[in-house]
Coordinates of C-alpha atoms in Angstrom, one line a residue:
Chain A
M111 CA 167.7 95.3 44.1
A112 CA 168.6 97.0 40.9
H113 CA 172.0 96.0 39.6
S114 CA 173.8 98.8 37.8
G115 CA 175.7 97.6 34.8
P116 CA 177.6 94.3 34.4
M117 CA 179.4 93.0 37.4
T118 CA 183.0 92.0 37.5
D119 CA 183.6 88.3 36.8
W120 CA 184.7 86.6 40.0
R121 CA 187.0 84.1 38.3
K122 CA 189.8 86.6 38.2
A123 CA 189.5 87.2 42.0
K124 CA 188.3 84.0 43.5
L125 CA 190.2 84.2 46.7
P126 CA 189.3 87.8 47.6
V127 CA 185.6 87.2 46.9
F128 CA 185.7 84.2 49.2
A129 CA 187.6 86.2 51.9
F130 CA 185.1 89.1 51.7
L131 CA 182.1 86.8 52.1
A132 CA 183.3 84.2 54.5
P133 CA 183.5 86.0 57.9
A134 CA 180.0 87.5 57.7
T135 CA 178.4 84.3 56.3
I136 CA 180.1 82.1 58.9
L137 CA 179.1 84.2 61.9
Y138 CA 175.6 84.7 60.7
T139 CA 175.2 81.0 60.0
L140 CA 176.6 80.0 63.3
F141 CA 174.7 82.4 65.6
M142 CA 171.5 83.0 63.6
I143 CA 170.6 80.3 61.1
Y144 CA 172.0 77.3 62.9
P145 CA 170.3 78.2 66.2
L146 CA 167.0 78.7 64.4
I147 CA 167.2 75.3 62.7
D148 CA 168.6 73.6 65.8
S149 CA 165.7 75.0 67.9
I150 CA 163.2 73.6 65.4
R151 CA 165.1 70.2 65.6
L152 CA 165.0 70.3 69.4
S153 CA 161.3 70.9 69.4
F154 CA 160.9 67.3 68.3
F155 CA 162.9 65.9 71.3
S156 CA 162.4 65.5 74.9
A157 CA 164.8 65.1 77.8
T158 CA 164.8 61.7 79.4
N159 CA 165.5 61.1 83.1
G160 CA 169.1 60.4 82.4
G161 CA 169.4 63.8 80.7
D162 CA 169.7 62.5 77.1
L163 CA 167.5 63.7 74.4
A164 CA 164.9 61.3 73.0
F165 CA 163.0 61.8 69.7
V166 CA 159.3 62.3 70.5
G167 CA 157.9 63.4 67.1
L168 CA 155.1 65.9 67.4
D169 CA 154.4 65.1 71.1
N170 CA 155.7 68.5 72.4
Y171 CA 153.4 70.3 69.9
R172 CA 150.5 68.2 71.0
T173 CA 151.3 69.0 74.6
V174 CA 151.6 72.8 74.1
L175 CA 148.5 73.0 71.8
S176 CA 146.1 70.5 73.4
D177 CA 147.2 69.4 76.9
P178 CA 144.7 71.0 79.3
D179 CA 147.5 72.5 81.5
W180 CA 149.4 73.9 78.5
S181 CA 146.9 74.8 75.9
H182 CA 145.0 77.3 78.0
T183 CA 148.2 79.2 78.6
F184 CA 149.3 79.0 75.0
W185 CA 146.1 80.2 73.5
N186 CA 145.7 82.8 76.1
S187 CA 149.2 84.2 75.2
F188 CA 148.4 83.9 71.5
W189 CA 145.1 85.9 71.7
N190 CA 146.7 88.4 74.0
N191 CA 149.4 88.9 71.4
M192 CA 146.8 89.3 68.7
K193 CA 145.1 92.0 70.9
F194 CA 148.5 93.6 71.5
F195 CA 149.0 93.7 67.7
A196 CA 145.5 95.0 67.0
V197 CA 146.1 98.0 69.3
H198 CA 149.3 98.8 67.4
M199 CA 147.6 98.5 64.1
L200 CA 144.5 100.6 65.1
V201 CA 146.3 103.2 67.2
Q202 CA 150.0 103.4 66.6
N203 CA 150.0 103.2 62.8
P204 CA 147.1 105.6 62.2
I205 CA 148.7 108.2 64.6
G206 CA 152.1 107.6 62.9
I207 CA 150.5 108.2 59.4
A208 CA 148.7 111.3 60.7
L209 CA 151.8 112.8 62.2
A210 CA 153.8 112.1 59.1
A211 CA 151.1 113.7 56.9
V212 CA 151.1 116.9 59.1
L213 CA 154.9 117.0 59.2
S214 CA 155.1 116.8 55.4
L215 CA 152.8 119.7 54.8
P216 CA 154.6 122.3 52.7
R217 CA 156.2 125.4 54.4
L218 CA 155.8 124.0 57.9
K219 CA 158.1 125.7 60.3
L220 CA 160.0 123.8 63.0
R221 CA 159.3 120.5 61.3
N222 CA 162.7 119.1 62.2
T223 CA 162.3 120.0 65.8
Y224 CA 158.9 118.3 66.1
R225 CA 160.2 115.2 64.3
T226 CA 163.2 115.0 66.6
L227 CA 161.2 115.4 69.8
I228 CA 158.3 113.1 68.9
F229 CA 160.8 110.4 67.9
M230 CA 162.6 110.6 71.3
P231 CA 160.7 107.9 73.3
T232 CA 161.6 105.4 70.6
M233 CA 165.3 105.8 71.6
L234 CA 164.6 104.9 75.3
S235 CA 165.0 101.4 76.6
V236 CA 161.8 99.5 76.9
V237 CA 162.7 98.9 80.5
I238 CA 162.9 102.6 81.2
V239 CA 159.6 103.2 79.4
G240 CA 158.0 100.5 81.4
F241 CA 159.0 102.0 84.7
I242 CA 158.2 105.5 83.7
W243 CA 154.6 104.5 83.0
Q244 CA 154.4 102.3 86.0
L245 CA 155.1 105.3 88.2
I246 CA 152.8 107.6 86.3
L247 CA 149.9 105.2 86.4
S248 CA 150.5 104.3 90.0
P249 CA 147.5 105.2 92.1
V250 CA 149.9 105.8 95.0
W251 CA 151.5 108.7 93.3
G252 CA 148.3 110.0 91.8
V253 CA 150.0 111.9 88.9
G254 CA 148.0 110.0 86.3
A255 CA 144.8 111.2 88.0
D256 CA 146.1 114.7 88.3
I257 CA 146.9 114.8 84.6
L258 CA 143.4 113.5 83.6
D259 CA 142.0 116.2 86.0
I260 CA 143.4 118.9 83.8
V261 CA 141.3 117.7 80.9
G262 CA 138.4 117.0 83.2
L263 CA 138.5 113.2 83.0
K264 CA 139.7 112.4 86.5
S265 CA 136.7 110.1 87.1
L266 CA 138.0 107.7 84.4
F267 CA 141.3 107.1 86.2
G268 CA 141.8 103.6 87.7
P269 CA 144.5 101.2 88.6
W270 CA 144.7 100.2 84.9
L271 CA 147.9 98.2 85.1
G272 CA 146.7 96.2 88.0
K273 CA 143.3 95.0 86.7
E274 CA 142.9 91.9 84.6
G275 CA 140.5 93.6 82.3
S276 CA 142.7 96.6 81.4
A277 CA 146.3 95.6 82.0
L278 CA 147.0 94.2 78.5
I279 CA 145.4 97.2 76.7
T280 CA 147.3 99.6 79.0
M281 CA 150.6 97.8 78.2
A282 CA 149.8 98.0 74.5
F283 CA 149.2 101.7 74.8
I284 CA 152.5 102.2 76.6
S285 CA 154.2 100.3 73.7
V286 CA 152.4 102.5 71.2
W287 CA 153.5 105.6 73.0
Q288 CA 157.1 104.5 72.7
W289 CA 157.1 103.2 69.1
V290 CA 154.9 105.6 67.2
G291 CA 158.0 107.3 65.9
I292 CA 158.9 104.4 63.7
P293 CA 155.8 104.5 61.4
M294 CA 155.9 108.3 61.5
M295 CA 159.4 108.3 60.2
L296 CA 159.1 105.6 57.6
I297 CA 155.9 107.1 56.2
Y298 CA 157.3 110.6 56.4
A299 CA 160.2 109.4 54.2
A300 CA 157.9 107.9 51.7
L301 CA 155.8 111.0 51.6
L302 CA 158.9 113.1 50.8
A303 CA 159.6 110.9 47.8
I304 CA 156.3 111.9 46.1
P305 CA 157.0 114.3 43.2
E306 CA 155.9 117.8 44.0
D307 CA 154.3 118.4 40.6
L308 CA 151.7 115.8 41.4
V309 CA 150.6 117.6 44.5
D310 CA 150.9 121.1 43.1
A311 CA 148.7 120.2 40.1
A312 CA 146.0 119.0 42.5
I313 CA 146.3 122.1 44.7
V314 CA 146.0 124.4 41.6
D315 CA 142.9 122.4 40.6
G316 CA 141.4 123.4 44.0
A317 CA 141.9 120.3 46.1
T318 CA 142.5 120.8 49.8
H319 CA 145.5 119.4 51.6
F320 CA 143.3 116.7 53.2
E321 CA 142.0 115.7 49.8
V322 CA 145.5 115.6 48.3
F323 CA 146.6 113.4 51.2
W324 CA 143.6 111.1 51.0
H325 CA 143.4 110.6 47.2
I326 CA 146.9 111.1 46.0
K327 CA 149.6 110.7 48.7
L328 CA 148.1 107.9 50.8
P329 CA 147.6 105.5 47.8
L330 CA 151.2 106.2 46.8
V331 CA 152.6 105.3 50.2
L332 CA 150.5 102.2 50.7
P333 CA 153.5 99.9 50.1
T334 CA 155.3 101.6 53.0
V335 CA 152.1 101.3 55.1
A336 CA 152.1 97.6 54.3
M337 CA 155.8 97.3 55.2
V338 CA 155.2 99.2 58.5
S339 CA 152.4 96.7 59.2
I340 CA 154.5 93.6 58.8
L341 CA 157.3 95.2 60.8
T342 CA 154.7 95.8 63.6
F343 CA 153.6 92.2 63.3
V344 CA 157.1 90.8 63.6
G345 CA 158.0 93.2 66.4
N346 CA 154.8 92.5 68.4
F347 CA 155.0 88.7 68.1
N348 CA 158.6 88.9 69.3
A349 CA 157.9 91.3 72.1
F350 CA 159.0 90.5 75.6
D351 CA 161.0 93.2 77.4
L352 CA 158.2 95.6 78.2
I353 CA 155.9 93.0 79.8
Y354 CA 158.8 91.5 81.6
A355 CA 160.0 94.8 82.9
V356 CA 156.6 95.9 84.2
K357 CA 154.9 92.6 85.0
G358 CA 157.7 90.1 85.4
A359 CA 157.9 86.6 83.9
L360 CA 154.4 85.8 85.3
A361 CA 152.8 88.5 83.2
G362 CA 150.2 89.3 85.8
P363 CA 147.6 89.9 87.0
N364 CA 146.7 86.2 86.5
F365 CA 148.5 86.0 83.1
S366 CA 146.3 88.7 81.6
T367 CA 149.4 90.3 80.0
D368 CA 151.0 87.1 79.0
I369 CA 152.2 87.2 75.4
M370 CA 154.2 84.7 73.3
G371 CA 157.6 86.2 74.4
T372 CA 156.9 85.8 78.1
L373 CA 155.4 82.3 77.6
F374 CA 158.6 81.3 75.8
Y375 CA 160.8 82.7 78.6
R376 CA 158.8 80.9 81.3
T377 CA 158.7 77.6 79.4
F378 CA 162.4 77.7 78.8
F379 CA 163.6 78.8 82.2
G380 CA 160.7 77.8 84.4
Y381 CA 159.1 79.9 87.2
Q382 CA 158.2 79.4 90.8
L383 CA 157.7 75.6 91.2
Q384 CA 157.6 74.8 87.6
L385 CA 160.9 73.6 86.1
G386 CA 162.1 75.0 82.8
S387 CA 162.3 72.8 79.7
P388 CA 164.6 73.7 76.8
T389 CA 162.8 71.3 74.5
L390 CA 159.4 72.6 75.3
G391 CA 160.9 76.1 75.1
A392 CA 162.1 75.3 71.6
T393 CA 158.6 74.1 70.7
V394 CA 157.1 77.4 71.8
A395 CA 159.8 79.3 69.9
S396 CA 159.1 77.1 66.8
L397 CA 155.4 78.0 67.1
M398 CA 156.3 81.7 67.3
F399 CA 158.5 81.2 64.2
L400 CA 155.6 79.6 62.3
I401 CA 153.3 82.5 63.2
I402 CA 155.9 85.1 62.2
L403 CA 156.7 83.2 59.0
A404 CA 153.0 83.0 58.1
G405 CA 152.7 86.8 58.6
V406 CA 155.9 87.5 56.5
L407 CA 154.8 85.1 53.7
F408 CA 151.3 86.7 53.6
Y409 CA 153.0 90.1 53.3
L410 CA 155.4 88.9 50.5
F411 CA 153.0 86.9 48.4
V412 CA 149.7 88.6 48.9
V413 CA 150.1 92.1 50.1
Q414 CA 153.2 93.2 48.4
R415 CA 152.4 91.5 45.1
R416 CA 148.9 93.1 45.0
L417 CA 150.2 96.5 45.9
S418 CA 153.0 96.6 43.3
R419 CA 150.5 95.6 40.6
Y420 CA 148.4 98.7 41.4
Q421 CA 151.3 101.1 41.9
L422 CA 151.5 103.8 39.2
Chain B
M12 CA 140.2 137.7 48.4
A13 CA 143.9 137.6 48.9
L14 CA 143.4 138.6 52.5
N15 CA 141.0 135.7 53.0
I16 CA 143.5 133.2 51.7
R17 CA 146.2 134.6 53.9
K18 CA 143.8 134.3 56.9
D19 CA 143.1 130.7 55.9
H20 CA 146.7 130.0 55.8
A21 CA 147.3 131.5 59.2
S22 CA 144.5 129.7 60.9
R23 CA 145.6 126.4 59.3
A24 CA 149.1 127.0 60.6
V25 CA 147.7 127.5 64.1
I26 CA 145.8 124.2 63.9
V27 CA 148.8 122.3 62.5
H28 CA 151.1 123.7 65.3
A29 CA 148.5 122.9 67.9
V30 CA 148.3 119.3 66.8
L31 CA 152.1 118.9 66.7
L32 CA 152.6 120.7 70.0
S33 CA 150.1 118.5 71.8
Y34 CA 151.7 115.3 70.5
T35 CA 155.1 116.6 71.4
L36 CA 153.8 117.2 74.9
I37 CA 152.5 113.6 75.0
A38 CA 155.8 112.3 73.9
L39 CA 158.0 114.3 76.2
Y40 CA 156.0 115.1 79.4
P41 CA 156.4 111.6 81.0
V42 CA 160.1 111.8 80.6
F43 CA 160.2 115.3 81.9
L44 CA 158.1 114.3 84.9
I45 CA 160.6 111.6 85.9
L46 CA 163.6 113.9 85.5
I47 CA 162.2 116.7 87.6
N48 CA 161.1 114.4 90.4
A49 CA 164.5 112.7 90.6
F50 CA 165.8 116.0 91.9
K51 CA 163.2 116.3 94.8
S52 CA 163.0 115.1 98.3
R53 CA 160.6 112.3 99.1
K54 CA 158.0 114.8 100.4
G55 CA 158.4 116.9 97.3
I56 CA 157.8 113.9 95.1
F57 CA 154.5 113.0 96.7
R58 CA 153.2 116.4 97.7
E59 CA 153.9 118.3 94.5
P60 CA 154.6 115.7 91.8
M61 CA 154.1 118.1 88.9
A62 CA 156.0 121.1 90.2
L63 CA 159.6 121.9 89.4
P64 CA 162.1 121.3 92.2
D65 CA 162.4 124.5 94.3
S66 CA 164.6 125.4 97.3
K67 CA 162.2 123.5 99.6
T68 CA 161.9 120.3 97.7
F69 CA 165.3 120.1 95.9
S70 CA 167.3 117.1 97.0
L71 CA 169.9 114.8 95.6
D72 CA 169.2 112.0 98.0
G73 CA 168.1 109.6 95.3
F74 CA 171.3 110.0 93.3
S75 CA 173.6 109.5 96.3
K76 CA 171.7 106.4 97.3
V77 CA 171.8 104.9 93.8
L78 CA 175.4 105.7 93.2
A79 CA 176.3 104.1 96.6
K80 CA 174.3 100.9 95.9
A81 CA 174.4 100.3 92.2
D82 CA 177.3 100.0 89.9
F83 CA 176.3 102.4 87.2
G84 CA 179.8 102.9 86.0
T85 CA 180.2 99.2 85.3
Y86 CA 176.8 99.0 83.6
F87 CA 177.7 101.9 81.2
F88 CA 181.1 100.5 80.5
N89 CA 179.7 97.1 79.7
S90 CA 177.0 98.5 77.4
I91 CA 179.4 100.9 75.7
S92 CA 182.0 98.2 75.0
V93 CA 179.4 95.7 73.7
T94 CA 177.8 98.3 71.5
V95 CA 181.1 99.8 70.1
V96 CA 182.7 96.4 69.4
T97 CA 179.6 95.1 67.8
I98 CA 179.2 98.1 65.5
A99 CA 182.8 98.0 64.4
V100 CA 182.6 94.3 63.6
V101 CA 179.2 94.5 61.9
L102 CA 180.4 97.5 59.8
L103 CA 183.6 95.8 58.6
L104 CA 182.1 92.4 57.9
A105 CA 178.9 93.7 56.4
A106 CA 180.9 96.1 54.1
M107 CA 183.1 93.3 52.9
A108 CA 180.1 91.0 52.2
A109 CA 178.1 93.8 50.6
W110 CA 181.1 94.7 48.4
A111 CA 181.4 91.1 47.2
L112 CA 177.7 90.7 46.6
S113 CA 177.4 94.0 44.6
E114 CA 180.7 93.8 42.7
Y115 CA 181.3 90.3 41.6
K116 CA 179.3 88.0 39.5
F117 CA 179.5 84.5 40.9
P118 CA 177.2 81.5 40.9
G119 CA 174.7 81.7 43.8
N120 CA 175.1 85.5 44.2
T121 CA 171.4 86.2 44.5
A122 CA 170.8 83.1 46.6
L123 CA 173.4 84.2 49.1
A124 CA 172.0 87.7 49.2
I125 CA 168.6 86.3 50.0
Y126 CA 170.0 83.9 52.6
L127 CA 171.8 86.8 54.3
A128 CA 168.6 88.8 54.2
I129 CA 166.4 86.2 56.0
G130 CA 167.6 87.6 59.4
I131 CA 165.9 91.0 58.7
M132 CA 162.5 89.5 59.2
V133 CA 163.2 86.5 61.5
P134 CA 164.0 87.5 65.1
I135 CA 167.2 85.9 66.4
R136 CA 165.5 85.6 69.7
L137 CA 163.6 82.5 68.5
G138 CA 166.9 80.6 68.4
T139 CA 167.7 81.3 72.0
V140 CA 167.5 77.7 73.3
S141 CA 170.3 76.7 70.9
I142 CA 172.2 79.9 71.3
L143 CA 172.5 79.3 75.0
S144 CA 173.8 75.8 74.6
L145 CA 176.2 77.0 71.9
V146 CA 177.5 79.7 74.2
V147 CA 177.8 77.1 77.0
D148 CA 179.8 74.8 74.7
L149 CA 182.1 77.6 73.7
G150 CA 182.7 78.4 77.4
L151 CA 181.4 82.0 77.0
V152 CA 178.6 82.1 79.5
N153 CA 178.5 85.4 81.5
T154 CA 181.0 87.1 79.1
L155 CA 180.4 90.2 77.1
S156 CA 181.9 88.3 74.1
A157 CA 178.8 86.1 74.0
L158 CA 176.6 89.2 73.6
V159 CA 178.9 90.6 70.9
L160 CA 178.7 87.4 68.9
V161 CA 174.9 87.3 69.0
Y162 CA 174.5 91.0 68.3
V163 CA 176.9 90.8 65.3
A164 CA 174.8 88.0 63.9
Q165 CA 171.7 90.0 64.6
G166 CA 173.1 93.2 63.0
L167 CA 174.6 91.7 59.9
P168 CA 171.5 91.1 57.7
L169 CA 170.2 94.7 57.7
A170 CA 173.7 96.1 57.5
I171 CA 174.5 94.0 54.5
F172 CA 171.2 94.9 52.8
I173 CA 171.7 98.6 53.3
L174 CA 175.3 98.6 52.3
T175 CA 174.7 96.5 49.2
E176 CA 172.2 99.1 48.0
F177 CA 174.7 101.8 48.6
M178 CA 177.6 100.0 46.9
H179 CA 175.6 99.7 43.7
Q180 CA 175.8 103.4 43.4
I181 CA 179.6 103.6 43.5
P182 CA 180.8 104.7 40.0
K183 CA 182.4 102.0 38.0
D184 CA 185.3 104.2 36.7
L185 CA 186.9 104.3 40.1
K186 CA 187.4 100.6 40.4
E187 CA 188.2 100.1 36.7
A188 CA 191.0 102.7 36.9
A189 CA 192.5 101.1 39.9
R190 CA 192.3 97.6 38.3
C191 CA 194.1 99.0 35.2
D192 CA 196.9 100.2 37.4
G193 CA 197.2 96.7 38.8
V194 CA 195.8 97.4 42.2
G195 CA 194.8 94.2 44.0
E196 CA 191.2 93.4 45.0
F197 CA 191.8 93.7 48.8
K198 CA 193.5 97.0 48.3
I199 CA 190.7 98.3 46.2
F200 CA 188.2 97.5 49.0
F201 CA 190.2 98.8 51.9
A202 CA 191.8 101.9 50.2
I203 CA 189.0 103.0 47.9
I204 CA 185.6 101.4 48.7
L205 CA 185.7 101.5 52.5
P206 CA 186.4 105.3 52.7
L207 CA 183.6 105.8 50.1
V208 CA 180.9 104.1 52.2
R209 CA 181.4 106.5 55.1
P210 CA 178.1 108.3 54.6
A211 CA 176.2 105.0 54.8
V212 CA 178.1 104.1 58.0
A213 CA 176.1 106.4 60.1
T214 CA 172.8 104.8 59.0
V215 CA 174.1 101.3 59.6
A216 CA 175.6 102.2 62.9
V217 CA 172.3 103.7 64.1
F218 CA 170.3 100.7 63.0
T219 CA 172.8 98.4 64.7
M220 CA 173.1 100.4 67.9
I221 CA 169.5 101.1 69.1
P222 CA 168.3 97.5 69.5
I223 CA 171.6 96.4 71.1
W224 CA 171.8 99.3 73.6
N225 CA 168.2 98.7 74.7
D226 CA 168.1 94.9 74.6
L227 CA 167.1 93.1 77.8
W228 CA 166.6 89.5 76.6
F229 CA 170.1 88.4 75.7
P230 CA 171.9 90.1 78.7
L231 CA 169.3 88.4 80.9
I232 CA 170.0 85.0 79.4
L233 CA 173.6 85.1 78.4
A234 CA 175.3 87.4 80.8
P235 CA 173.2 88.1 83.9
G236 CA 176.0 87.8 86.4
D237 CA 177.6 90.4 88.7
G238 CA 179.9 92.8 86.9
K239 CA 178.6 91.8 83.4
Q240 CA 175.2 93.5 83.4
T241 CA 174.5 96.0 80.7
I242 CA 172.8 99.3 81.5
T243 CA 169.3 97.9 80.6
L244 CA 169.7 94.8 82.7
G245 CA 171.4 96.7 85.6
V246 CA 168.6 99.2 85.8
Q247 CA 166.0 96.5 85.6
Q248 CA 167.6 94.5 88.4
F249 CA 168.2 97.6 90.6
I250 CA 164.8 99.0 90.3
G251 CA 163.3 95.5 90.9
Q252 CA 165.0 95.5 94.3
Y253 CA 164.2 99.1 95.3
V254 CA 160.8 99.4 93.8
T255 CA 159.4 101.1 96.9
D256 CA 162.2 103.6 97.3
W257 CA 160.9 106.3 95.0
N258 CA 164.0 108.5 95.3
A259 CA 166.2 105.7 94.2
V260 CA 163.9 104.5 91.4
L261 CA 163.5 108.0 89.9
A262 CA 167.2 108.7 90.2
S263 CA 168.3 105.5 88.6
L264 CA 165.8 106.0 85.8
S265 CA 167.2 109.5 85.2
L266 CA 170.7 108.1 85.2
A267 CA 169.7 105.7 82.5
I268 CA 167.8 108.3 80.5
I269 CA 170.2 111.3 80.6
P270 CA 173.1 109.8 78.6
I271 CA 170.9 108.4 75.8
L272 CA 169.0 111.7 75.8
I273 CA 172.2 113.7 75.3
L274 CA 173.5 111.3 72.7
Y275 CA 170.2 111.4 70.9
L276 CA 170.1 115.2 70.8
I277 CA 173.7 115.4 69.5
F278 CA 173.2 112.7 66.8
S279 CA 169.5 113.2 66.1
R280 CA 170.1 114.9 62.7
Q281 CA 172.3 112.2 61.5
L282 CA 170.0 109.6 62.9
I283 CA 166.9 111.0 61.3
R284 CA 168.6 111.4 58.0
G285 CA 169.6 107.8 58.2
L286 CA 166.1 106.7 59.0
T287 CA 164.5 108.7 56.2
S288 CA 167.0 107.9 53.5
G289 CA 168.0 104.3 54.3
A290 CA 164.9 102.7 55.5
V291 CA 162.6 102.8 52.5
K292 CA 163.6 101.4 49.2

C-alpha cells in the first residue's frame, strides 16, 4: 500500500477516528476472527456424557490423523483435494492464461463480447452448475454422448460421474468450466497494464505475437499468475458446494469425491448412523486452516518475495 | 509483400476468432441446453434433446409444476434482502474504516490494516462450529439476520482493502479546504468523501454480491428452515426432491438461471470493469 503524502494527525479527531473504525472492527472480530480462534480452541476439547466440554489436548488430532476409522477418511479427502487442486492448476489456469493472451491481442474485434460471454458461468451458483452437468452427463438423457458424437468421440462416453475412478476428476473439470473466467480476467487485467512500447519494440524487431507473449508478457504477469494460484489453492481447499450439490454429504461413490469441505460438514453434523461432533468438526476445520495457512505463507514468503526480486 | 502481410493478418484473425468462438460455445452451450429443454414436453426432452422447442414439443408443464410446488417468490425475496442489506452495510462500514485507515495517522494503523486484511485469505467457513453456537446464543437461528451478520464479516476485509487503495487517491486539497472552513470530521466523510467513492462502490458491491448470492454453506447451516431459504438452498432442496421429474428440474434450473443471467448482462460492463481495475494491485 503506497501512502500518498503525510496523513492527518489523529489526535485532533480522536472520537471520529474511533467511531469510523469501531463498527467494522467489532463485527469482523465477532463473526470472523473470534469464531476462527474459538474453533481452534474447541478442537482441543471433547464433549463429555453430561454435555460439558473437557480438555483433551491433542487427542482429537490424534483421532482424526491416526485412528484407523478416521485417518483413512481424512487422508482420502486430503489427497482427493490435492487432485482437485492439481486439475485446476493444470487445466483451469493454463486455459485462463491462454484466453487472456488471445483476448489481449491488439486490434481484436468483439473482445468485450467474448470476455463477457466466457465469464458468464462464473456468475452461476455452484448448485446450478452442478445440476446442469449432472443432467448433461447423465447416460439416461444421452446428450453428453450425442455431443461427443459430433466430434467423433462417442465411444469415450461413460457414466463418468458415477464411477469411482472418474467421478472426482469429472467434478474437478466441472469446477474448472465454471471458474476459468477468474484467472482469465485477472491475467487479462495484468496484461493490459504492460506498456505498449515494450511490445511494439519487439514486434518491430520481428518477434511474433507468440514470442512476445512467451518472452515478454508472461514473465511480467508472473506475480499475477502466482496470485491466481494461491487464490485457486484457498478456494479449492475450502470447496464444498459443488460436491454437496451433485454427490451429497457422502461424496459418493464410496467417498471417491470426498474433499476436506464435505468431510468437515459430515464430521460436524453427522450422517446416516454416525452422530455429528462439533469438537471433532472444529478439529477438521483447524486442520483445513493449517493447510490453507501453509499455502498462504508459502506464497507470501517464498513465491511473492522471489518474484518481486526478479521483477523489472 | 504488403499483400502477404495482409493475408497473414487475415488468416491470424480467423484462427483467433475460431479459438474464442469455440471456447464461448463451451462456456454457453450447457446453459443454453438447459434453457431450451425447460420449454419442452417430457417426450421432447428425451427424443430431441438438442433441438429448439417447436410447436410439437413446446410445453410449459415444468414451469407450472415448479411454481405450484416450490416457493420461488420467497426464495428470491430472501436472497435479494440478504444481499442488498449486506452490501449496504459492508459499503458503509468498510468506507468508514477505509477512510480512517487512509486518512489518519494513529498508533497501530498498519497493524489494524493487516488485521482487517486477514479475512481476504482465510475462509470464514472454517469458523462455522463457533459461528453456529454464537448464532444460537444470540437467538438468531433460522433468521436472515444471522446470514447478514456472517456475510458482512465475510465481505468487510476485501471491501476495506479495495476502498483504502481508492481513498489514497482522493486529492488532499479537498479535505484541507473543508477543514480550514471548520467542517467537522464526520461531515467531511459523509458529505465529501462518501459521494467521491461512488465509482469504487460498483467494484466492491460486485465482489461482495457474487459469493453471497451463490452461497450454499451458511444458508444450509444457519437458516435452512421453511420460508427462510435463499434461492441457492431452495433450488438445491427442490431439485433434490424431484430429481426424476425432468420437466420440474429443468424448469427450476431455468428459473434460477434467468434472473442472474439478465442481471449479469445488464451489469456486465460495470462488473468486468470492476474486476479488471480493482482486482490486481
